[in-house]
Amino acid sequence: MATRATAFRSAWSQFRDLQLESAELDARLILCAAAECSELSFITDPDVELTSPQLKTFETYVMRRCAREPVARLLGEREFWGLPFALGPDTLDPRADTEVLVEAVLEQVGKANGRLNVLDLGTGSGCILIALLRELSHAQGTGVDVSAGALRVAALNAERHGVGDRTNMRPGSWFQALPETSKKQFDVIVSNPPYITIEEMEALAPEVSLFDPPAALVAGVDGLDAYRVIIEGAQDYLSLTGFLAFELGAGQFDAVSALGRAAGLRVLGGRDDLAGHKRVILLGA
Ligand SMILES: C[S@@+](CC[C@H](N)C(=O)[O-])C[C@H]1O[C@@H](n2cnc3c(N)ncnc32)[C@H](O)[C@@H]1O
């Protein structure tokens, strides 16, 4: 039999040997999930033995992590904006940097808490839209994704976080997913679209390249394909005072600014992430 402490040490050592960046944290999260205990209980009671089903679960988790599956995927959940989001094989694993996009939208919206109409293009797990609707209690939201599997997870997350009745999930490609009647209706169009180049895809960590869905990552030779389509359609769907907010890949601010200007939009601002990359751009009429 294994105790919590011996199981943890064994996982930590295997992860270290594989040079996983967060070996200690991953081992702790996996141990606590498999042993069904809190981190505090693990610290205070390290000698409790794992039951045999717990040990089996633990060994499966360790094996999957050694095959480079991210901990959030094997536990089926990622925290974003302080909320747990269910993940599925068709959803991107939300990144902490994307919270900068949520912050930028909220700042641009300001104190207005009226009947805002928010569109999230490429909603994935729904994390951006749901975070916004939680903050903007009178807003309505539409989430679009080309992946039906992702939309199912997004709808479950919206229900789970109490915004299901203000959310409409629509399958399809960008604006093609929307009815004619939604033209000029959106006060905010937000998107974290795919923005990785085909070349960059080859250099991604296995945690990303093997487990995030390719449709969530790659956007053509220069990584700008999705921005082009969305910027081109945005004027038709934005309300008179509406704005467009994008997450950007590193180094894409100037190119996306130029695409926006060419389509008659003004750059309203940008935001850096914690690493100092221009991570967000805001565009408006
Ligand atoms: C980078 S992921 C973002 C997911 C989520 N919004 C997030 O921030 O975690 C991009 C999303 O765009 C979706 N997508 C890709 N191409 C699309 C298209 N043509 N139309 C609609 N959604 C698309 C993918 O399925 C994926 O969910």
PDB file of C-alpha atoms and ligand atoms in Angstrom:
ATOM      1  CA  MET A   1       0.000   0.000   0.000  1.00  0.00           C
ATOM      2  CA  ALA A   2       1.065   3.596  -0.494  1.00  0.00           C
ATOM      3  CA  THR A   3       0.586   6.544   1.819  1.00  0.00           C
ATOM      4  CA  ARG A   4      -0.261  10.013   0.530  1.00  0.00           C
ATOM      5  CA  ALA A   5       3.358  11.067   1.134  1.00  0.00           C
ATOM      6  CA  THR A   6       5.015   8.086  -0.604  1.00  0.00           C
ATOM      7  CA  ALA A   7       2.643   8.317  -3.570  1.00  0.00           C
ATOM      8  CA  PHE A   8       3.314  12.057  -3.878  1.00  0.00           C
ATOM      9  CA  ARG A   9       7.085  11.566  -3.734  1.00  0.00           C
ATOM     10  CA  SER A  10       6.977   8.860  -6.376  1.00  0.00           C
ATOM     11  CA  ALA A  11       4.976  11.073  -8.772  1.00  0.00           C
ATOM     12  CA  TRP A  12       7.162  14.106  -8.072  1.00  0.00           C
ATOM     13  CA  SER A  13      10.307  12.138  -8.824  1.00  0.00           C
ATOM     14  CA  GLN A  14       8.883  10.754 -12.106  1.00  0.00           C
ATOM     15  CA  PHE A  15       7.784  14.236 -13.198  1.00  0.00           C
ATOM     16  CA  ARG A  16      11.173  15.705 -12.276  1.00  0.00           C
ATOM     17  CA  ASP A  17      12.935  13.044 -14.321  1.00  0.00           C
ATOM     18  CA  LEU A  18      10.809  14.120 -17.286  1.00  0.00           C
ATOM     19  CA  GLN A  19      11.734  17.763 -16.533  1.00  0.00           C
ATOM     20  CA  LEU A  20       8.120  18.829 -16.250  1.00  0.00           C
ATOM     21  CA  GLU A  21       8.088  22.526 -15.351  1.00  0.00           C
ATOM     22  CA  SER A  22       5.668  22.287 -12.425  1.00  0.00           C
ATOM     23  CA  ALA A  23       6.611  18.794 -11.254  1.00  0.00           C
ATOM     24  CA  GLU A  24       5.952  19.396  -7.556  1.00  0.00           C
ATOM     25  CA  LEU A  25       2.640  21.212  -8.063  1.00  0.00           C
ATOM     26  CA  ASP A  26       1.404  18.642 -10.559  1.00  0.00           C
ATOM     27  CA  ALA A  27       2.269  15.771  -8.214  1.00  0.00           C
ATOM     28  CA  ARG A  28       0.431  17.477  -5.355  1.00  0.00           C
ATOM     29  CA  LEU A  29      -2.694  18.238  -7.427  1.00  0.00           C
ATOM     30  CA  ILE A  30      -2.834  14.704  -8.779  1.00  0.00           C
ATOM     31  CA  LEU A  31      -2.326  13.151  -5.362  1.00  0.00           C
ATOM     32  CA  CYS A  32      -5.044  15.285  -3.745  1.00  0.00           C
ATOM     33  CA  ALA A  33      -7.512  14.559  -6.572  1.00  0.00           C
ATOM     34  CA  ALA A  34      -6.878  10.800  -6.492  1.00  0.00           C
ATOM     35  CA  ALA A  35      -6.830  10.587  -2.693  1.00  0.00           C
ATOM     36  CA  GLU A  36      -9.918  12.820  -2.494  1.00  0.00           C
ATOM     37  CA  CYS A  37      -8.313  15.084   0.078  1.00  0.00           C
ATOM     38  CA  SER A  38      -7.641  18.811   0.394  1.00  0.00           C
ATOM     39  CA  GLU A  39      -4.087  20.142   0.179  1.00  0.00           C
ATOM     40  CA  LEU A  40      -4.345  21.055   3.859  1.00  0.00           C
ATOM     41  CA  SER A  41      -5.355  17.502   4.768  1.00  0.00           C
ATOM     42  CA  PHE A  42      -2.420  16.170   2.707  1.00  0.00           C
ATOM     43  CA  ILE A  43      -0.025  18.389   4.663  1.00  0.00           C
ATOM     44  CA  THR A  44      -1.469  17.576   8.065  1.00  0.00           C
ATOM     45  CA  ASP A  45      -2.077  13.826   7.436  1.00  0.00           C
ATOM     46  CA  PRO A  46       0.607  12.645   4.994  1.00  0.00           C
ATOM     47  CA  ASP A  47       0.656   9.081   6.359  1.00  0.00           C
ATOM     48  CA  VAL A  48      -2.940   8.193   5.505  1.00  0.00           C
ATOM     49  CA  GLU A  49      -2.957   5.208   3.146  1.00  0.00           C
ATOM     50  CA  LEU A  50      -4.624   5.399  -0.247  1.00  0.00           C
ATOM     51  CA  THR A  51      -7.447   2.895  -0.758  1.00  0.00           C
ATOM     52  CA  SER A  52      -6.877   0.535  -3.661  1.00  0.00           C
ATOM     53  CA  PRO A  53      -9.332   2.394  -6.005  1.00  0.00           C
ATOM     54  CA  GLN A  54      -7.600   5.669  -5.040  1.00  0.00           C
ATOM     55  CA  LEU A  55      -4.214   4.159  -5.788  1.00  0.00           C
ATOM     56  CA  LYS A  56      -5.444   2.904  -9.146  1.00  0.00           C
ATOM     57  CA  THR A  57      -6.783   6.365 -10.035  1.00  0.00           C
ATOM     58  CA  PHE A  58      -3.522   7.919  -8.882  1.00  0.00           C
ATOM     59  CA  GLU A  59      -1.431   5.574 -11.027  1.00  0.00           C
ATOM     60  CA  THR A  60      -3.607   6.306 -14.071  1.00  0.00           C
ATOM     61  CA  TYR A  61      -3.231  10.075 -13.523  1.00  0.00           C
ATOM     62  CA  VAL A  62       0.540   9.745 -13.167  1.00  0.00           C
ATOM     63  CA  MET A  63       0.763   7.680 -16.345  1.00  0.00           C
ATOM     64  CA  ARG A  64      -1.307  10.236 -18.270  1.00  0.00           C
ATOM     65  CA  ARG A  65       0.755  13.151 -16.941  1.00  0.00           C
ATOM     66  CA  CYS A  66       3.937  11.306 -17.948  1.00  0.00           C
ATOM     67  CA  ALA A  67       2.423  11.142 -21.456  1.00  0.00           C
ATOM     68  CA  ARG A  68       2.311  14.990 -21.146  1.00  0.00           C
ATOM     69  CA  GLU A  69      -1.429  15.403 -20.653  1.00  0.00           C
ATOM     70  CA  PRO A  70      -1.942  18.639 -18.657  1.00  0.00           C
ATOM     71  CA  VAL A  71      -3.270  18.228 -15.122  1.00  0.00           C
ATOM     72  CA  ALA A  72      -6.339  20.371 -15.901  1.00  0.00           C
ATOM     73  CA  ARG A  73      -7.287  17.988 -18.722  1.00  0.00           C
ATOM     74  CA  LEU A  74      -6.905  14.849 -16.722  1.00  0.00           C
ATOM     75  CA  LEU A  75      -8.903  16.339 -13.861  1.00  0.00           C
ATOM     76  CA  GLY A  76     -11.424  17.713 -16.410  1.00  0.00           C
ATOM     77  CA  GLU A  77     -11.451  21.219 -15.003  1.00  0.00           C
ATOM     78  CA  ARG A  78      -9.563  24.540 -15.159  1.00  0.00           C
ATOM     79  CA  GLU A  79     -10.012  27.587 -12.960  1.00  0.00           C
ATOM     80  CA  PHE A  80     -10.600  30.831 -14.867  1.00  0.00           C
ATOM     81  CA  TRP A  81     -11.751  34.146 -13.394  1.00  0.00           C
ATOM     82  CA  GLY A  82     -11.996  32.359 -10.038  1.00  0.00           C
ATOM     83  CA  LEU A  83     -14.519  29.834 -11.394  1.00  0.00           C
ATOM     84  CA  PRO A  84     -14.075  26.149 -12.254  1.00  0.00           C
ATOM     85  CA  PHE A  85     -14.651  25.434 -15.967  1.00  0.00           C
ATOM     86  CA  ALA A  86     -15.295  21.932 -17.266  1.00  0.00           C
ATOM     87  CA  LEU A  87     -13.078  20.996 -20.211  1.00  0.00           C
ATOM     88  CA  GLY A  88     -13.573  18.473 -22.985  1.00  0.00           C
ATOM     89  CA  PRO A  89     -11.460  17.132 -25.840  1.00  0.00           C
ATOM     90  CA  ASP A  90     -12.883  19.862 -28.117  1.00  0.00           C
ATOM     91  CA  THR A  91     -12.236  22.831 -25.825  1.00  0.00           C
ATOM     92  CA  LEU A  92      -9.049  24.802 -25.442  1.00  0.00           C
ATOM     93  CA  ASP A  93      -7.645  24.621 -21.915  1.00  0.00           C
ATOM     94  CA  PRO A  94      -8.192  28.306 -20.938  1.00  0.00           C
ATOM     95  CA  ARG A  95      -5.024  30.302 -20.276  1.00  0.00           C
ATOM     96  CA  ALA A  96      -4.486  32.726 -17.404  1.00  0.00           C
ATOM     97  CA  ASP A  97      -3.435  35.419 -19.952  1.00  0.00           C
ATOM     98  CA  THR A  98      -6.987  35.431 -21.317  1.00  0.00           C
ATOM     99  CA  GLU A  99      -8.180  37.017 -18.072  1.00  0.00           C
ATOM    100  CA  VAL A 100      -6.478  40.196 -19.364  1.00  0.00           C
ATOM    101  CA  LEU A 101      -9.021  40.215 -22.204  1.00  0.00           C
ATOM    102  CA  VAL A 102     -11.909  39.971 -19.732  1.00  0.00           C
ATOM    103  CA  GLU A 103     -10.414  42.839 -17.690  1.00  0.00           C
ATOM    104  CA  ALA A 104      -9.952  45.005 -20.780  1.00  0.00           C
ATOM    105  CA  VAL A 105     -13.567  44.503 -21.887  1.00  0.00           C
ATOM    106  CA  LEU A 106     -14.891  45.318 -18.415  1.00  0.00           C
ATOM    107  CA  GLU A 107     -12.765  48.454 -18.270  1.00  0.00           C
ATOM    108  CA  GLN A 108     -13.963  49.590 -21.701  1.00  0.00           C
ATOM    109  CA  VAL A 109     -17.599  48.920 -20.785  1.00  0.00           C
ATOM    110  CA  GLY A 110     -17.010  51.017 -17.659  1.00  0.00           C
ATOM    111  CA  LYS A 111     -19.784  51.365 -15.152  1.00  0.00           C
ATOM    112  CA  ALA A 112     -22.524  50.641 -17.695  1.00  0.00           C
ATOM    113  CA  ASN A 113     -24.492  47.700 -16.422  1.00  0.00           C
ATOM    114  CA  GLY A 114     -27.466  47.955 -18.727  1.00  0.00           C
ATOM    115  CA  ARG A 115     -28.739  45.503 -21.324  1.00  0.00           C
ATOM    116  CA  LEU A 116     -25.437  44.979 -23.082  1.00  0.00           C
ATOM    117  CA  ASN A 117     -25.364  42.435 -25.869  1.00  0.00           C
ATOM    118  CA  VAL A 118     -22.086  40.477 -25.922  1.00  0.00           C
ATOM    119  CA  LEU A 119     -20.862  38.167 -28.700  1.00  0.00           C
ATOM    120  CA  ASP A 120     -17.964  35.763 -28.050  1.00  0.00           C
ATOM    121  CA  LEU A 121     -16.552  34.321 -31.272  1.00  0.00           C
ATOM    122  CA  GLY A 122     -14.759  31.003 -30.726  1.00  0.00           C
ATOM    123  CA  THR A 123     -16.150  30.571 -27.231  1.00  0.00           C
ATOM    124  CA  GLY A 124     -14.509  27.172 -26.492  1.00  0.00           C
ATOM    125  CA  SER A 125     -15.295  26.328 -22.852  1.00  0.00           C
ATOM    126  CA  GLY A 126     -17.263  29.589 -22.669  1.00  0.00           C
ATOM    127  CA  CYS A 127     -14.799  31.004 -20.153  1.00  0.00           C
ATOM    128  CA  ILE A 128     -14.644  34.581 -21.559  1.00  0.00           C
ATOM    129  CA  LEU A 129     -18.373  34.962 -22.133  1.00  0.00           C
ATOM    130  CA  ILE A 130     -19.333  33.434 -18.804  1.00  0.00           C
ATOM    131  CA  ALA A 131     -16.814  35.554 -16.874  1.00  0.00           C
ATOM    132  CA  LEU A 132     -18.239  38.679 -18.567  1.00  0.00           C
ATOM    133  CA  LEU A 133     -21.864  37.732 -17.907  1.00  0.00           C
ATOM    134  CA  ARG A 134     -21.067  37.056 -14.258  1.00  0.00           C
ATOM    135  CA  GLU A 135     -19.686  40.604 -13.955  1.00  0.00           C
ATOM    136  CA  LEU A 136     -22.328  42.313 -16.120  1.00  0.00           C
ATOM    137  CA  SER A 137     -25.518  41.160 -14.481  1.00  0.00           C
ATOM    138  CA  HIS A 138     -27.896  42.649 -17.084  1.00  0.00           C
ATOM    139  CA  ALA A 139     -25.944  41.583 -20.156  1.00  0.00           C
ATOM    140  CA  GLN A 140     -27.022  38.928 -22.650  1.00  0.00           C
ATOM    141  CA  GLY A 141     -24.446  36.751 -24.380  1.00  0.00           C
ATOM    142  CA  THR A 142     -24.050  34.759 -27.559  1.00  0.00           C
ATOM    143  CA  GLY A 143     -21.269  32.205 -27.873  1.00  0.00           C
ATOM    144  CA  VAL A 144     -20.250  30.936 -31.314  1.00  0.00           C
ATOM    145  CA  ASP A 145     -17.985  28.010 -32.050  1.00  0.00           C
ATOM    146  CA  VAL A 146     -17.337  25.837 -35.058  1.00  0.00           C
ATOM    147  CA  SER A 147     -17.014  22.875 -32.704  1.00  0.00           C
ATOM    148  CA  ALA A 148     -20.338  21.399 -31.528  1.00  0.00           C
ATOM    149  CA  GLY A 149     -18.456  19.497 -28.819  1.00  0.00           C
ATOM    150  CA  ALA A 150     -16.975  22.707 -27.416  1.00  0.00           C
ATOM    151  CA  LEU A 151     -20.384  24.420 -27.464  1.00  0.00           C
ATOM    152  CA  ARG A 152     -21.927  21.601 -25.429  1.00  0.00           C
ATOM    153  CA  VAL A 153     -19.272  22.089 -22.748  1.00  0.00           C
ATOM    154  CA  ALA A 154     -19.748  25.889 -22.893  1.00  0.00           C
ATOM    155  CA  ALA A 155     -23.512  25.499 -22.386  1.00  0.00           C
ATOM    156  CA  LEU A 156     -22.921  23.239 -19.359  1.00  0.00           C
ATOM    157  CA  ASN A 157     -20.452  25.754 -17.921  1.00  0.00           C
ATOM    158  CA  ALA A 158     -22.962  28.589 -18.438  1.00  0.00           C
ATOM    159  CA  GLU A 159     -25.638  26.638 -16.535  1.00  0.00           C
ATOM    160  CA  ARG A 160     -23.201  25.711 -13.811  1.00  0.00           C
ATOM    161  CA  HIS A 161     -22.253  29.352 -13.260  1.00  0.00           C
ATOM    162  CA  GLY A 162     -25.806  30.642 -13.258  1.00  0.00           C
ATOM    163  CA  VAL A 163     -25.824  32.505 -16.591  1.00  0.00           C
ATOM    164  CA  GLY A 164     -27.449  29.827 -18.774  1.00  0.00           C
ATOM    165  CA  ASP A 165     -30.682  31.807 -19.072  1.00  0.00           C
ATOM    166  CA  ARG A 166     -28.771  34.808 -20.483  1.00  0.00           C
ATOM    167  CA  THR A 167     -26.676  32.777 -22.905  1.00  0.00           C
ATOM    168  CA  ASN A 168     -27.310  31.616 -26.433  1.00  0.00           C
ATOM    169  CA  MET A 169     -24.813  29.132 -27.920  1.00  0.00           C
ATOM    170  CA  ARG A 170     -24.698  28.952 -31.719  1.00  0.00           C
ATOM    171  CA  PRO A 171     -22.722  26.460 -33.817  1.00  0.00           C
ATOM    172  CA  GLY A 172     -21.029  27.625 -37.010  1.00  0.00           C
ATOM    173  CA  SER A 173     -18.171  29.590 -38.476  1.00  0.00           C
ATOM    174  CA  TRP A 174     -17.745  33.115 -37.073  1.00  0.00           C
ATOM    175  CA  PHE A 175     -20.575  35.452 -38.217  1.00  0.00           C
ATOM    176  CA  GLN A 176     -22.146  32.763 -40.433  1.00  0.00           C
ATOM    177  CA  ALA A 177     -23.474  31.230 -37.223  1.00  0.00           C
ATOM    178  CA  LEU A 178     -25.674  34.285 -36.605  1.00  0.00           C
ATOM    179  CA  PRO A 179     -29.108  35.179 -37.976  1.00  0.00           C
ATOM    180  CA  GLU A 180     -29.581  38.313 -40.151  1.00  0.00           C
ATOM    181  CA  THR A 181     -31.579  39.854 -37.304  1.00  0.00           C
ATOM    182  CA  SER A 182     -28.471  40.101 -35.139  1.00  0.00           C
ATOM    183  CA  LYS A 183     -26.818  42.642 -37.473  1.00  0.00           C
ATOM    184  CA  LYS A 184     -25.861  45.891 -35.656  1.00  0.00           C
ATOM    185  CA  GLN A 185     -26.966  44.307 -32.356  1.00  0.00           C
ATOM    186  CA  PHE A 186     -23.739  43.661 -30.449  1.00  0.00           C
ATOM    187  CA  ASP A 187     -22.273  46.184 -28.004  1.00  0.00           C
ATOM    188  CA  VAL A 188     -19.219  44.007 -27.463  1.00  0.00           C
ATOM    189  CA  ILE A 189     -17.656  41.472 -29.800  1.00  0.00           C
ATOM    190  CA  VAL A 190     -14.924  39.591 -27.997  1.00  0.00           C
ATOM    191  CA  SER A 191     -12.704  36.863 -29.360  1.00  0.00           C
ATOM    192  CA  ASN A 192      -9.672  34.814 -28.494  1.00  0.00           C
ATOM    193  CA  PRO A 193      -9.365  33.261 -31.947  1.00  0.00           C
ATOM    194  CA  PRO A 194      -6.760  30.757 -33.137  1.00  0.00           C
ATOM    195  CA  TYR A 195      -3.586  32.770 -33.806  1.00  0.00           C
ATOM    196  CA  ILE A 196      -0.665  30.365 -34.113  1.00  0.00           C
ATOM    197  CA  THR A 197       1.171  29.975 -37.406  1.00  0.00           C
ATOM    198  CA  ILE A 198       1.638  26.569 -38.984  1.00  0.00           C
ATOM    199  CA  GLU A 199       5.375  26.922 -38.334  1.00  0.00           C
ATOM    200  CA  GLU A 200       4.907  27.808 -34.645  1.00  0.00           C
ATOM    201  CA  MET A 201       2.663  24.765 -34.206  1.00  0.00           C
ATOM    202  CA  GLU A 202       5.690  22.533 -34.684  1.00  0.00           C
ATOM    203  CA  ALA A 203       7.501  24.146 -31.753  1.00  0.00           C
ATOM    204  CA  LEU A 204       4.663  23.892 -29.226  1.00  0.00           C
ATOM    205  CA  ALA A 205       5.029  21.923 -25.995  1.00  0.00           C
ATOM    206  CA  PRO A 206       3.422  18.459 -26.200  1.00  0.00           C
ATOM    207  CA  GLU A 207       0.901  19.554 -23.530  1.00  0.00           C
ATOM    208  CA  VAL A 208      -0.472  21.964 -26.158  1.00  0.00           C
ATOM    209  CA  SER A 209       0.183  20.249 -29.487  1.00  0.00           C
ATOM    210  CA  LEU A 210      -1.082  16.842 -28.356  1.00  0.00           C
ATOM    211  CA  PHE A 211      -4.040  17.906 -26.219  1.00  0.00           C
ATOM    212  CA  ASP A 212      -5.477  21.262 -27.324  1.00  0.00           C
ATOM    213  CA  PRO A 213      -7.699  20.855 -30.404  1.00  0.00           C
ATOM    214  CA  PRO A 214      -5.843  22.041 -33.544  1.00  0.00           C
ATOM    215  CA  ALA A 215      -8.897  24.109 -34.603  1.00  0.00           C
ATOM    216  CA  ALA A 216      -8.397  26.184 -31.464  1.00  0.00           C
ATOM    217  CA  LEU A 217      -4.765  26.947 -32.231  1.00  0.00           C
ATOM    218  CA  VAL A 218      -3.777  27.352 -35.855  1.00  0.00           C
ATOM    219  CA  ALA A 219      -4.759  30.244 -38.122  1.00  0.00           C
ATOM    220  CA  GLY A 220      -2.897  29.916 -41.393  1.00  0.00           C
ATOM    221  CA  VAL A 221       0.591  30.785 -42.537  1.00  0.00           C
ATOM    222  CA  ASP A 222       0.823  34.118 -40.681  1.00  0.00           C
ATOM    223  CA  GLY A 223      -1.564  33.343 -37.774  1.00  0.00           C
ATOM    224  CA  LEU A 224      -3.887  36.176 -38.837  1.00  0.00           C
ATOM    225  CA  ASP A 225      -6.587  34.314 -40.804  1.00  0.00           C
ATOM    226  CA  ALA A 226      -9.233  34.467 -38.069  1.00  0.00           C
ATOM    227  CA  TYR A 227      -8.572  38.180 -37.346  1.00  0.00           C
ATOM    228  CA  ARG A 228      -9.063  38.973 -41.043  1.00  0.00           C
ATOM    229  CA  VAL A 229     -12.470  37.276 -41.220  1.00  0.00           C
ATOM    230  CA  ILE A 230     -13.718  38.666 -37.913  1.00  0.00           C
ATOM    231  CA  ILE A 231     -12.546  42.235 -38.598  1.00  0.00           C
ATOM    232  CA  GLU A 232     -14.124  42.155 -42.034  1.00  0.00           C
ATOM    233  CA  GLY A 233     -17.514  41.149 -40.617  1.00  0.00           C
ATOM    234  CA  ALA A 234     -17.449  43.143 -37.368  1.00  0.00           C
ATOM    235  CA  GLN A 235     -18.867  46.442 -38.709  1.00  0.00           C
ATOM    236  CA  ASP A 236     -22.052  44.634 -39.814  1.00  0.00           C
ATOM    237  CA  TYR A 237     -22.662  43.199 -36.354  1.00  0.00           C
ATOM    238  CA  LEU A 238     -21.450  45.939 -33.984  1.00  0.00           C
ATOM    239  CA  SER A 239     -23.985  48.399 -32.588  1.00  0.00           C
ATOM    240  CA  LEU A 240     -23.354  52.127 -33.210  1.00  0.00           C
ATOM    241  CA  THR A 241     -21.231  52.465 -30.047  1.00  0.00           C
ATOM    242  CA  GLY A 242     -19.993  48.875 -29.987  1.00  0.00           C
ATOM    243  CA  PHE A 243     -16.377  47.698 -29.875  1.00  0.00           C
ATOM    244  CA  LEU A 244     -14.325  44.661 -30.771  1.00  0.00           C
ATOM    245  CA  ALA A 245     -11.825  43.124 -28.321  1.00  0.00           C
ATOM    246  CA  PHE A 246      -9.275  40.501 -29.352  1.00  0.00           C
ATOM    247  CA  GLU A 247      -6.695  38.438 -27.575  1.00  0.00           C
ATOM    248  CA  LEU A 248      -3.446  38.555 -29.580  1.00  0.00           C
ATOM    249  CA  GLY A 249      -0.494  36.261 -30.047  1.00  0.00           C
ATOM    250  CA  ALA A 250       2.930  37.726 -29.195  1.00  0.00           C
ATOM    251  CA  GLY A 251       3.976  40.353 -31.755  1.00  0.00           C
ATOM    252  CA  GLN A 252       0.584  40.601 -33.515  1.00  0.00           C
ATOM    253  CA  PHE A 253      -0.523  44.034 -32.227  1.00  0.00           C
ATOM    254  CA  ASP A 254       0.723  46.060 -35.218  1.00  0.00           C
ATOM    255  CA  ALA A 255      -0.591  43.627 -37.826  1.00  0.00           C
ATOM    256  CA  VAL A 256      -4.048  43.446 -36.236  1.00  0.00           C
ATOM    257  CA  SER A 257      -4.118  47.265 -35.775  1.00  0.00           C
ATOM    258  CA  ALA A 258      -3.416  47.588 -39.512  1.00  0.00           C
ATOM    259  CA  LEU A 259      -6.183  45.101 -40.369  1.00  0.00           C
ATOM    260  CA  GLY A 260      -8.584  47.083 -38.175  1.00  0.00           C
ATOM    261  CA  ARG A 261      -7.672  50.453 -39.732  1.00  0.00           C
ATOM    262  CA  ALA A 262      -7.994  49.036 -43.226  1.00  0.00           C
ATOM    263  CA  ALA A 263     -11.550  48.009 -42.322  1.00  0.00           C
ATOM    264  CA  GLY A 264     -12.372  51.515 -41.021  1.00  0.00           C
ATOM    265  CA  LEU A 265     -11.968  50.749 -37.308  1.00  0.00           C
ATOM    266  CA  ARG A 266     -10.000  52.840 -34.793  1.00  0.00           C
ATOM    267  CA  VAL A 267      -7.573  51.366 -32.286  1.00  0.00           C
ATOM    268  CA  LEU A 268      -9.172  52.215 -28.925  1.00  0.00           C
ATOM    269  CA  GLY A 269      -6.373  50.706 -26.849  1.00  0.00           C
ATOM    270  CA  GLY A 270      -4.326  47.699 -25.907  1.00  0.00           C
ATOM    271  CA  ARG A 271      -3.303  45.759 -22.829  1.00  0.00           C
ATOM    272  CA  ASP A 272      -0.155  43.913 -21.836  1.00  0.00           C
ATOM    273  CA  ASP A 273      -0.069  40.529 -20.166  1.00  0.00           C
ATOM    274  CA  LEU A 274       2.135  39.776 -17.165  1.00  0.00           C
ATOM    275  CA  ALA A 275       5.069  38.901 -19.442  1.00  0.00           C
ATOM    276  CA  GLY A 276       4.839  42.349 -21.081  1.00  0.00           C
ATOM    277  CA  HIS A 277       3.396  41.165 -24.436  1.00  0.00           C
ATOM    278  CA  LYS A 278       0.630  43.261 -25.968  1.00  0.00           C
ATOM    279  CA  ARG A 279      -2.046  40.646 -25.346  1.00  0.00           C
ATOM    280  CA  VAL A 280      -5.240  42.565 -26.117  1.00  0.00           C
ATOM    281  CA  ILE A 281      -6.411  45.065 -28.717  1.00  0.00           C
ATOM    282  CA  LEU A 282      -9.642  47.050 -28.656  1.00  0.00           C
ATOM    283  CA  LEU A 283     -11.083  48.310 -31.946  1.00  0.00           C
ATOM    284  CA  GLY A 284     -14.131  50.521 -32.508  1.00  0.00           C
ATOM    285  CA  ALA A 285     -15.867  52.736 -35.025  1.00  0.00           C
TER     286      ALA A 285
HETATM  287  C1  LIG B   1      -8.010  29.917 -28.937  1.00  0.00           C
HETATM  288  S1  LIG B   1      -9.532  29.030 -28.784  1.00  0.00           S
HETATM  289  C2  LIG B   1     -10.369  30.053 -27.593  1.00  0.00           C
HETATM  290  C3  LIG B   1     -11.345  29.324 -26.737  1.00  0.00           C
HETATM  291  C4  LIG B   1     -11.894  30.145 -25.555  1.00  0.00           C
HETATM  292  N1  LIG B   1     -12.545  31.343 -26.020  1.00  0.00           N
HETATM  293  C5  LIG B   1     -10.750  30.498 -24.617  1.00  0.00           C
HETATM  294  O1  LIG B   1     -10.322  31.667 -24.627  1.00  0.00           O
HETATM  295  O2  LIG B   1     -10.290  29.633 -23.868  1.00  0.00           O
HETATM  296  C6  LIG B   1     -10.322  29.411 -30.308  1.00  0.00           C
HETATM  297  C7  LIG B   1     -11.726  28.839 -30.469  1.00  0.00           C
HETATM  298  O3  LIG B   1     -12.200  29.220 -31.771  1.00  0.00           O
HETATM  299  C8  LIG B   1     -12.920  28.131 -32.312  1.00  0.00           C
HETATM  300  N2  LIG B   1     -12.918  28.286 -33.790  1.00  0.00           N
HETATM  301  C9  LIG B   1     -11.928  27.992 -34.672  1.00  0.00           C
HETATM  302  N3  LIG B   1     -12.314  28.286 -35.920  1.00  0.00           N
HETATM  303  C10 LIG B   1     -13.578  28.784 -35.831  1.00  0.00           C
HETATM  304  C11 LIG B   1     -14.510  29.273 -36.778  1.00  0.00           C
HETATM  305  N4  LIG B   1     -14.229  29.282 -38.087  1.00  0.00           N
HETATM  306  N5  LIG B   1     -15.699  29.720 -36.333  1.00  0.00           N
HETATM  307  C12 LIG B   1     -15.998  29.688 -35.007  1.00  0.00           C
HETATM  308  N6  LIG B   1     -15.156  29.243 -34.054  1.00  0.00           N
HETATM  309  C13 LIG B   1     -13.959  28.797 -34.454  1.00  0.00           C
HETATM  310  C14 LIG B   1     -12.191  26.889 -31.818  1.00  0.00           C
HETATM  311  O4  LIG B   1     -13.021  25.756 -31.890  1.00  0.00           O
HETATM  312  C15 LIG B   1     -11.828  27.328 -30.401  1.00  0.00           C
HETATM  313  O5  LIG B   1     -12.838  26.967 -29.493  1.00  0.00           O
END
